[in-house]
PDB file of C-alpha atoms in Angstrom:
ATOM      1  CA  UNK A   6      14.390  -5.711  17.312  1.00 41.00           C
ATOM      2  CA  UNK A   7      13.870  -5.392  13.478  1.00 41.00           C
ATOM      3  CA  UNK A   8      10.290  -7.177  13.818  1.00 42.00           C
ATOM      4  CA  UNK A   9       9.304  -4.699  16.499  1.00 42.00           C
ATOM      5  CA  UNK A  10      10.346  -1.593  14.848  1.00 42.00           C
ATOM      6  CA  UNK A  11       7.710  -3.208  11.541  1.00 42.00           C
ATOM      7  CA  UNK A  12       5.226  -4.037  13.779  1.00 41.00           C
ATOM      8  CA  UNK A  13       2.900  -0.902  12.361  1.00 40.00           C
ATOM      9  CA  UNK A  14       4.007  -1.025   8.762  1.00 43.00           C
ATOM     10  CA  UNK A  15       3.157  -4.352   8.631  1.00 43.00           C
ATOM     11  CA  UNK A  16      -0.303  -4.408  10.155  1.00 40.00           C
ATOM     12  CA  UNK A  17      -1.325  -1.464   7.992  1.00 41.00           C
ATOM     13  CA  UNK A  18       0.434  -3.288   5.038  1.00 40.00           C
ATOM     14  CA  UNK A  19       2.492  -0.341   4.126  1.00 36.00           C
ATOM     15  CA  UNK A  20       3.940  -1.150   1.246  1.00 33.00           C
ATOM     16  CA  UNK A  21       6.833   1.424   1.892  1.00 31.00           C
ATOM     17  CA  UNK A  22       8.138  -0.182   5.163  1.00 31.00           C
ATOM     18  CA  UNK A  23       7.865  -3.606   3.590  1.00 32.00           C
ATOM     19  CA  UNK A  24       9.864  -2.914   0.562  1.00 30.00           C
ATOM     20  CA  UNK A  25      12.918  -1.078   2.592  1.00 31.00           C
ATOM     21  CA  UNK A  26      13.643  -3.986   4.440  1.00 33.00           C
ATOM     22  CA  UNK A  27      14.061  -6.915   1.974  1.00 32.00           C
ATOM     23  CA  UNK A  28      17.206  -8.777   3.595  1.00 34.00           C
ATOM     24  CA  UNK A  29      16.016 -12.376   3.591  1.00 37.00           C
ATOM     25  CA  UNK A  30      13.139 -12.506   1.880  1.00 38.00           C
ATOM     26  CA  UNK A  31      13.850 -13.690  -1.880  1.00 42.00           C
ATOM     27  CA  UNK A  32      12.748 -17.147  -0.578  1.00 41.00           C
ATOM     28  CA  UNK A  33       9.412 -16.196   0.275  1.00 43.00           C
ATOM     29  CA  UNK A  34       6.799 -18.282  -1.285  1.00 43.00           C
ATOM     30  CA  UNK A  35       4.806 -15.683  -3.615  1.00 43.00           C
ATOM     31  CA  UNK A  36       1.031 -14.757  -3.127  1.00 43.00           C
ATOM     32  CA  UNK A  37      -1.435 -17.013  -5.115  1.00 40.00           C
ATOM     33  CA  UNK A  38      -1.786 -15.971  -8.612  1.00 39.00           C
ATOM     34  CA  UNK A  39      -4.700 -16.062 -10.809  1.00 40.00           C
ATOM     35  CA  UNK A  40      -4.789 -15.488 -14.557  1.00 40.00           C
ATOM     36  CA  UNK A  41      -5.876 -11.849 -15.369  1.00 43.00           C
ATOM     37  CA  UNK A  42      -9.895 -11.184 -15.970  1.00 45.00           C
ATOM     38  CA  UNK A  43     -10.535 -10.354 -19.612  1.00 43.00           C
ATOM     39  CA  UNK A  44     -10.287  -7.050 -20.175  1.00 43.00           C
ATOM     40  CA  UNK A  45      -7.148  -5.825 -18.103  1.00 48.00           C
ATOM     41  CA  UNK A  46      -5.052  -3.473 -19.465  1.00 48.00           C
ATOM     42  CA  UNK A  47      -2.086  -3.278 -21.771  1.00 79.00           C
ATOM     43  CA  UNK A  48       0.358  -1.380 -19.431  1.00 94.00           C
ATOM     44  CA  UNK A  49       3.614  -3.239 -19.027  1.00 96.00           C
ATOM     45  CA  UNK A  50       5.097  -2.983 -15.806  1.00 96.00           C
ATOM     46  CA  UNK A  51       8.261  -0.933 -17.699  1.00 97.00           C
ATOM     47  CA  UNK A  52       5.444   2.132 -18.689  1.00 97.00           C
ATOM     48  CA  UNK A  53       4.294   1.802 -15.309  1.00 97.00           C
ATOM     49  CA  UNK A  54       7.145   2.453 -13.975  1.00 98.00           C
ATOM     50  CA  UNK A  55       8.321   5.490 -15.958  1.00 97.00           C
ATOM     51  CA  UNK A  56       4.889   6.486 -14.687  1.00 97.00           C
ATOM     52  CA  UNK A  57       5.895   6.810 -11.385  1.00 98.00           C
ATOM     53  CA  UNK A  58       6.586   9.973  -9.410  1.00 97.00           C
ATOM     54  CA  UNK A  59      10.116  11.027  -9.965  1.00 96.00           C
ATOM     55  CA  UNK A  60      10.806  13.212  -6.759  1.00 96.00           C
ATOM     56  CA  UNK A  61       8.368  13.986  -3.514  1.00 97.00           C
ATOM     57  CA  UNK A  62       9.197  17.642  -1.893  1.00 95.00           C
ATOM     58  CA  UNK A  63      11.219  17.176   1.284  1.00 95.00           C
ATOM     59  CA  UNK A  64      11.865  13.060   0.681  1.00 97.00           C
ATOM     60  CA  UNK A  65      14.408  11.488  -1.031  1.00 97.00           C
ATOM     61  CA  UNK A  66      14.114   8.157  -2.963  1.00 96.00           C
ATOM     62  CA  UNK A  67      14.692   4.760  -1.174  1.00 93.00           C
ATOM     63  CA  UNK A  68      16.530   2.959  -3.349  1.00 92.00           C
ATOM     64  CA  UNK A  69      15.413   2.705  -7.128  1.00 94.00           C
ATOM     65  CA  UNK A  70      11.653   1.666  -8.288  1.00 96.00           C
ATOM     66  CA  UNK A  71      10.717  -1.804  -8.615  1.00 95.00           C
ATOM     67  CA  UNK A  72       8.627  -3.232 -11.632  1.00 97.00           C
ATOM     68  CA  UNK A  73       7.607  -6.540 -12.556  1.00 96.00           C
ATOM     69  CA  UNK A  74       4.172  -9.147 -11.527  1.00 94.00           C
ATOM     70  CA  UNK A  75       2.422  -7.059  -8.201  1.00 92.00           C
ATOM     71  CA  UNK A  76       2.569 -10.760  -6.228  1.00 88.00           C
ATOM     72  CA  UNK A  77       6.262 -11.063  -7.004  1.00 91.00           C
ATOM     73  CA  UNK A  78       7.253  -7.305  -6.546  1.00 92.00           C
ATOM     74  CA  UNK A  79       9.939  -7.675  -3.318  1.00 90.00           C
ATOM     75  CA  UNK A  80       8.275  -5.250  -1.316  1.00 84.00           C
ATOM     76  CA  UNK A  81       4.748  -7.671  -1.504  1.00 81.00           C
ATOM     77  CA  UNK A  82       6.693 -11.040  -0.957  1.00 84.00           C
ATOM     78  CA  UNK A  83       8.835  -9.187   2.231  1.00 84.00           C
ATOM     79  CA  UNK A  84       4.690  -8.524   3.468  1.00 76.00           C
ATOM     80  CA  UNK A  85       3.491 -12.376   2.905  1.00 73.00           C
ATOM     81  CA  UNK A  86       6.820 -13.064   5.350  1.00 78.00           C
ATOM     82  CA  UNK A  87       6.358 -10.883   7.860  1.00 79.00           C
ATOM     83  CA  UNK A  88       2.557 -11.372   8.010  1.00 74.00           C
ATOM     84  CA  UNK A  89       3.354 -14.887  10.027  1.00 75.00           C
ATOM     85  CA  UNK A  90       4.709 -13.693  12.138  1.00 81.00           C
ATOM     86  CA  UNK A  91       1.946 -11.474  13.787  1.00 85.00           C
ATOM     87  CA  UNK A  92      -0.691 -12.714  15.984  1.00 89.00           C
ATOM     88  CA  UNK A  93      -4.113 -10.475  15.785  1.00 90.00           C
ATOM     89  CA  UNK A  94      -6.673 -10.619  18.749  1.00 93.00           C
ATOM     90  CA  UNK A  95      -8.835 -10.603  15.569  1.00 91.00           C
ATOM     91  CA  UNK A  96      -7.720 -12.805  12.940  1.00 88.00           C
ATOM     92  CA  UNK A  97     -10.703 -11.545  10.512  1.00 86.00           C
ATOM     93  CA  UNK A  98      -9.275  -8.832  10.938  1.00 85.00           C
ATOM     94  CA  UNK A  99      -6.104  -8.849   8.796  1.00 79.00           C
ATOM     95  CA  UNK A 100      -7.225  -6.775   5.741  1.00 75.00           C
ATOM     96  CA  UNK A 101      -8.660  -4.330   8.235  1.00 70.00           C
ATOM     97  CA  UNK A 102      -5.408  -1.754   6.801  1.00 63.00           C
ATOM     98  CA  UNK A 103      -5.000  -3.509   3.530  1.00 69.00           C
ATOM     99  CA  UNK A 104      -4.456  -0.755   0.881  1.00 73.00           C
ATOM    100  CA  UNK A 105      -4.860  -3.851  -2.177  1.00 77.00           C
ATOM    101  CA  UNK A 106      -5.353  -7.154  -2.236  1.00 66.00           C
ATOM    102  CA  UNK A 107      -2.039  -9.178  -2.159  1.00 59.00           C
ATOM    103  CA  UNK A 108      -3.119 -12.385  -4.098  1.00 57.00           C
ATOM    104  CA  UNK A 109      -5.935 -13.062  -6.720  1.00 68.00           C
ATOM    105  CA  UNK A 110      -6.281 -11.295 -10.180  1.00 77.00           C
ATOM    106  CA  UNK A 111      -4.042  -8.280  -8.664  1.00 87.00           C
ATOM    107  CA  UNK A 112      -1.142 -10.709  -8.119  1.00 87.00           C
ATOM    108  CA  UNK A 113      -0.799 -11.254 -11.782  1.00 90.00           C
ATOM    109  CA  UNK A 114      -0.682  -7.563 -12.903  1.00 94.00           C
ATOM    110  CA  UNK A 115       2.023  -5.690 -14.202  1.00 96.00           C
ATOM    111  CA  UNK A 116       2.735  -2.916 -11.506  1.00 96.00           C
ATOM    112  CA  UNK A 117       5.496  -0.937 -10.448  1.00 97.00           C
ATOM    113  CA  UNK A 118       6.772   0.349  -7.267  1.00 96.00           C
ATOM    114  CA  UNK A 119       8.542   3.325  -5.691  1.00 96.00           C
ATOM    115  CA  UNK A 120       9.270   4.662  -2.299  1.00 95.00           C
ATOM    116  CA  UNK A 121      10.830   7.848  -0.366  1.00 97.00           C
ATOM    117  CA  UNK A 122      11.936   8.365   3.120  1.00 96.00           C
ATOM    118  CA  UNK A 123      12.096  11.645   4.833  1.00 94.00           C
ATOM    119  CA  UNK A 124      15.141  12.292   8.103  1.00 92.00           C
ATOM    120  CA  UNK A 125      11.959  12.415  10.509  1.00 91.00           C
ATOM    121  CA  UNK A 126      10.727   9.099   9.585  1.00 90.00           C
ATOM    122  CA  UNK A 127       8.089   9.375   7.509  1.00 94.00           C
ATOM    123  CA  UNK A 128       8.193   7.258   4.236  1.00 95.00           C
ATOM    124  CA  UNK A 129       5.968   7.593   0.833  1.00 96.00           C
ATOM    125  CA  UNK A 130       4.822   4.462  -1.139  1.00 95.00           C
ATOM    126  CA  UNK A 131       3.557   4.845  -4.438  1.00 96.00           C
ATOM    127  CA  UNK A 132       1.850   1.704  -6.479  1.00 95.00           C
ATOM    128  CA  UNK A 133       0.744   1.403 -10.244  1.00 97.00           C
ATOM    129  CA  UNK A 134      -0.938  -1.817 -11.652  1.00 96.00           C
ATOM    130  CA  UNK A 135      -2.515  -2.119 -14.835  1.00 96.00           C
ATOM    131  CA  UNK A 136      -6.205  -4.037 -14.272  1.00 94.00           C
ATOM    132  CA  UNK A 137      -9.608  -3.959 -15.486  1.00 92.00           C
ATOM    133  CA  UNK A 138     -11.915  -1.561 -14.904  1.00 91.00           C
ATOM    134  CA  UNK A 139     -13.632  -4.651 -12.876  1.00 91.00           C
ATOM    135  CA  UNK A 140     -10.697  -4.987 -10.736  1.00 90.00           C
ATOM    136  CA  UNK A 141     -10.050  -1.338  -9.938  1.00 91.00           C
ATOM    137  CA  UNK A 142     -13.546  -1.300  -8.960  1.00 90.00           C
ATOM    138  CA  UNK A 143     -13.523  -3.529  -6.698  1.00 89.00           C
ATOM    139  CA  UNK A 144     -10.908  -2.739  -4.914  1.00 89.00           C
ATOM    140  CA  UNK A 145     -12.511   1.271  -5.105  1.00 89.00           C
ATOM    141  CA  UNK A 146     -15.602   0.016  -3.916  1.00 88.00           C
ATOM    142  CA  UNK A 147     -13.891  -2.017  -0.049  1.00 87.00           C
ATOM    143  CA  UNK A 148     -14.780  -0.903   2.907  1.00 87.00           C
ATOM    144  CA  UNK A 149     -13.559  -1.713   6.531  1.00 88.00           C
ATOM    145  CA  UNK A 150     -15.878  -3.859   8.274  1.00 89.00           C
ATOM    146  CA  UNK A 151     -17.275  -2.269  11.608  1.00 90.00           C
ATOM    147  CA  UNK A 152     -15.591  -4.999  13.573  1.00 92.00           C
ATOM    148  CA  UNK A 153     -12.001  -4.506  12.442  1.00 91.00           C
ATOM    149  CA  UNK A 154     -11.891  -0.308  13.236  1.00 92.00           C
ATOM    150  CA  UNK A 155     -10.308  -1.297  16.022  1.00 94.00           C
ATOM    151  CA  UNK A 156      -7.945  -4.462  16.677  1.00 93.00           C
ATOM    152  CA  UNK A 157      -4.741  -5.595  18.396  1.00 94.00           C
ATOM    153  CA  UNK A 158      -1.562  -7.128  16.909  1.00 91.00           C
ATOM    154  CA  UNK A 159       1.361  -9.096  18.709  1.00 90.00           C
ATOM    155  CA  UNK A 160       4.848  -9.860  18.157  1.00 84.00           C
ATOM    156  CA  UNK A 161       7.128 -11.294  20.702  1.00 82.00           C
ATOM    157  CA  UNK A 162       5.415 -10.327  23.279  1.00 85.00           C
ATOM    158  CA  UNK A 163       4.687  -6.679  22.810  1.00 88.00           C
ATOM    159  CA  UNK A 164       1.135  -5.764  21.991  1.00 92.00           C
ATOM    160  CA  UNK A 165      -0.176  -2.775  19.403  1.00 92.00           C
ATOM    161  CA  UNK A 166      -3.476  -1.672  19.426  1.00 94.00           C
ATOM    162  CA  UNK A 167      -4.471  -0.146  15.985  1.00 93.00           C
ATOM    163  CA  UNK A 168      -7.387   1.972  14.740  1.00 94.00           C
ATOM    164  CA  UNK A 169      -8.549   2.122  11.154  1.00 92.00           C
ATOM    165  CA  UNK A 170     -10.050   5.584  10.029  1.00 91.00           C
ATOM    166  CA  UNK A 171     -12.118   5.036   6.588  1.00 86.00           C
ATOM    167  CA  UNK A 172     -12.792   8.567   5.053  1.00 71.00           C
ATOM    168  CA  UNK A 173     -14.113   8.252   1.678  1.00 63.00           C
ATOM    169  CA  UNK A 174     -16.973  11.305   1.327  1.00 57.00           C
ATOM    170  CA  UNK A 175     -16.274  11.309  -2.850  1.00 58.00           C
ATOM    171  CA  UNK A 176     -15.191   8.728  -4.484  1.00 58.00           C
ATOM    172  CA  UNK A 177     -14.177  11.141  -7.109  1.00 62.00           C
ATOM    173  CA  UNK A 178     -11.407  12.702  -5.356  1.00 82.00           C
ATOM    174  CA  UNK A 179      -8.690  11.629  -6.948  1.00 91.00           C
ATOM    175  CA  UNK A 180      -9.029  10.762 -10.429  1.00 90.00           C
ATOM    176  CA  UNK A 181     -12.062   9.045 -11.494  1.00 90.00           C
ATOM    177  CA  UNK A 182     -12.702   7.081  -8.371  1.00 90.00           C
ATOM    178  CA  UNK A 183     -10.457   6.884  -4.642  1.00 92.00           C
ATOM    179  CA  UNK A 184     -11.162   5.716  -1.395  1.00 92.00           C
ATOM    180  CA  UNK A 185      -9.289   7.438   1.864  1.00 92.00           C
ATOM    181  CA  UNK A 186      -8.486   5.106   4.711  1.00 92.00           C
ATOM    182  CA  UNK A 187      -5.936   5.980   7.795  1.00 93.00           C
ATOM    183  CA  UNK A 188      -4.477   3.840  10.626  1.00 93.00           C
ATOM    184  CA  UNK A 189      -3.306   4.847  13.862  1.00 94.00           C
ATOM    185  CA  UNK A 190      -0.597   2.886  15.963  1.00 93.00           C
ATOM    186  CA  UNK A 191      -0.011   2.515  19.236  1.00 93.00           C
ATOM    187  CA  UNK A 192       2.975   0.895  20.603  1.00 89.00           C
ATOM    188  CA  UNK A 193       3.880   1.521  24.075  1.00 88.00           C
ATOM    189  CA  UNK A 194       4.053   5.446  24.275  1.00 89.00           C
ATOM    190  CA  UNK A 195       4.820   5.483  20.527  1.00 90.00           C
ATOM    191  CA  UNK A 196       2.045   6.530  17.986  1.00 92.00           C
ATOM    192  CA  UNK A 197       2.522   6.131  14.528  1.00 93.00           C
ATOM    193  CA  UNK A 198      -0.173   7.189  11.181  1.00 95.00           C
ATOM    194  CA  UNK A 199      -0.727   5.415   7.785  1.00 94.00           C
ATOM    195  CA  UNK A 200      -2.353   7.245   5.395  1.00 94.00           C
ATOM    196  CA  UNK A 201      -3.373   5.573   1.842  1.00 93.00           C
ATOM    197  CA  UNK A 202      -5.442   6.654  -1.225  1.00 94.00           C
ATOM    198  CA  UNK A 203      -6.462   4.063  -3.520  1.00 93.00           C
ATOM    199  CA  UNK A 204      -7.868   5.649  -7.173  1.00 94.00           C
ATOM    200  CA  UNK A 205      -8.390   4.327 -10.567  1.00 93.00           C
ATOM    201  CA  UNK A 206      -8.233   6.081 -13.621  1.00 90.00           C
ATOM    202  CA  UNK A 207      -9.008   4.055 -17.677  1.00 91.00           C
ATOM    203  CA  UNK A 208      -6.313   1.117 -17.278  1.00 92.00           C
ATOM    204  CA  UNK A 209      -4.625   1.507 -13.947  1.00 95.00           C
ATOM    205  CA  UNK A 210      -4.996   1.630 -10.059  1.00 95.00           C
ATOM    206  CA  UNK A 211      -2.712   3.282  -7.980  1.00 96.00           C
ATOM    207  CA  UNK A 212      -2.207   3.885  -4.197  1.00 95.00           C
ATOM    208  CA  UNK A 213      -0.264   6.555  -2.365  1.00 96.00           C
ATOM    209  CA  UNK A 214       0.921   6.012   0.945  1.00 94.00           C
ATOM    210  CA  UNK A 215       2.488   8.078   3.751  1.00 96.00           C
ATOM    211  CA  UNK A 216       3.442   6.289   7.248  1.00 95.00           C
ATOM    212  CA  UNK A 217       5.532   7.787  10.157  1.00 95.00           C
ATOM    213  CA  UNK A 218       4.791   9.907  12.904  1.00 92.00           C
ATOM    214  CA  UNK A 219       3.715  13.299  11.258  1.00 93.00           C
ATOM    215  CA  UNK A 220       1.903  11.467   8.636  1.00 95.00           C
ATOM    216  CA  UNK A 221      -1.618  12.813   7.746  1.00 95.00           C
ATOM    217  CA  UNK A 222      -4.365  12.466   5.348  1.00 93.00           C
ATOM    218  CA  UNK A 223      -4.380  16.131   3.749  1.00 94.00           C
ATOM    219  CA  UNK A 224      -0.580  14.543   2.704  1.00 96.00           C
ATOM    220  CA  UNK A 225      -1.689  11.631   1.241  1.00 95.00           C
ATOM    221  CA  UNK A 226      -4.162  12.958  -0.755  1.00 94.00           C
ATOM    222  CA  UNK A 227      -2.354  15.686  -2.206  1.00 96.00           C
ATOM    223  CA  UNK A 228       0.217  13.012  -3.229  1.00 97.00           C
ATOM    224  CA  UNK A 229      -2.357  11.138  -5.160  1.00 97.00           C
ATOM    225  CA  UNK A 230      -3.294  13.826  -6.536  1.00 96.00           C
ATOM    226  CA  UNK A 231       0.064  14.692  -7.819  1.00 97.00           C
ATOM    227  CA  UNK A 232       0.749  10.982  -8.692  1.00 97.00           C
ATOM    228  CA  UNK A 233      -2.358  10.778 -11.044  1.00 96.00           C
ATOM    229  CA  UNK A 234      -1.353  14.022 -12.664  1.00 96.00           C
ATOM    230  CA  UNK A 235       1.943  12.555 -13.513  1.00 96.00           C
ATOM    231  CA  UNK A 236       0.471   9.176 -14.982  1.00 96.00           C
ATOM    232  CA  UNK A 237      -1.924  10.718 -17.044  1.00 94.00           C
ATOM    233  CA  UNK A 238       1.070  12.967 -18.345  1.00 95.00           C
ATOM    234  CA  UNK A 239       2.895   9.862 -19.239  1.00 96.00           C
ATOM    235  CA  UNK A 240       0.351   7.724 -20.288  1.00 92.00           C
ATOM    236  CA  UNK A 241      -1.888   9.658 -21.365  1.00 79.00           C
TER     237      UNK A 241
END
């Protein structure tokens, strides 16, 4: 029953789903890790983390922020678990959702964590990472192949059909570069959105979140917006 009810916050990689259900999943093997490019930034994961939005209108924190290596945060190991346990009718197709890159040069950077649940289900995941301006670029600059827009996942028995909505008309929308991408659940009757912004700003990326069944984009965005306005208030 547990699996079932992640089925969509896994597939879209929803960093706030993964990170509220961590029974079990301190033995999870962590993501490869890669030394950081030269050039990465000086942000410990501590000043990341004071970073972080403090409150979201209407939500109410889930549990206390995590900080620490992105690859070994709790919420990114619980993913690497629970991502074994799905069956995709395309299997190049398992970044379709991906908001960042689990493993790699990202795995190794400082990053912190926080996430907020609302009574009507939706929840709010905000990232920070300190990386290159290489890094943040690349991860600015992925796109969702044509193939993967639409896909189907599997677990124990019960089929999801999911379909990936990329909207990134400015890459300057949120700070000095984002990217918009949505997913839309199916399971059974049930529909379910995912919302993230990836954006970059001098020294850091950061992604917002916002998954449940009133999600929407306008909600996400205005999040990032907030969250960049609060990280360049702390870190100036």
């Amino acid at each position: 029953m547990l699996l079932k009810r992640l089925i969509p916050p896994v597939m879209a990689v929803l960093v706030a789903s993964a990170a509220g259900c961590s029974g079990g999943a301190d033995d999870t093997a962590p993501p490869a890790v890669r030394t950081p490019e030269a050039g990465a930034a000086s942000y410990t994961s501590d000043q990341l983390r004071q970073a972080l939005l403090s409150d979201v209108a209407g939500y109410v924190r889930a549990g206390e922020p995590e900080s620490g290596t992105y690859g070994m945060l709790r919420a990114i190991r619980n993913f690497t678990q629970l991502q074994g346990q799905v069956k995709l009718d395309k299997p190049e197709c398992a970044d379709a959702a991906k908001a960042l890159e689990t493993a790699g040069d990202l795995a190794a950077a400082p990053a912190a964590l926080t996430t907020f649940a609302k009574a009507t289900g939706e929840t709010v995941t905000q990232t920070l990472l300190a990386v290159s301006a290489q890094a943040a670029e690349r991860e600015i600059e992925r796109r969702v192949p044509k193939l993967c827009r639409t896909y189907k996942t599997k677990v124990g028995g019960e089929w999801s059909t999911h379909q990936v909505l990329e909207q990134t008309p400015d890459r300057h929308f949120v700070g000095e570069g984002s990217r918009t991408v949505g997913l839309v659940t199916m399971s059974g009757e049930v529909e379910v959105n995912m919302w993230f912004v990836v954006f970059t700003a001098p020294g850091y990326l950061g992604t917002v979140s916002v998954y449940g069944p009133k999600a929407t984009k306008g909600e996400a965005e205005r999040l990032a917006r907030d969250a960049a306005g609060q990280i360049e208030r702390v870190l100036g």
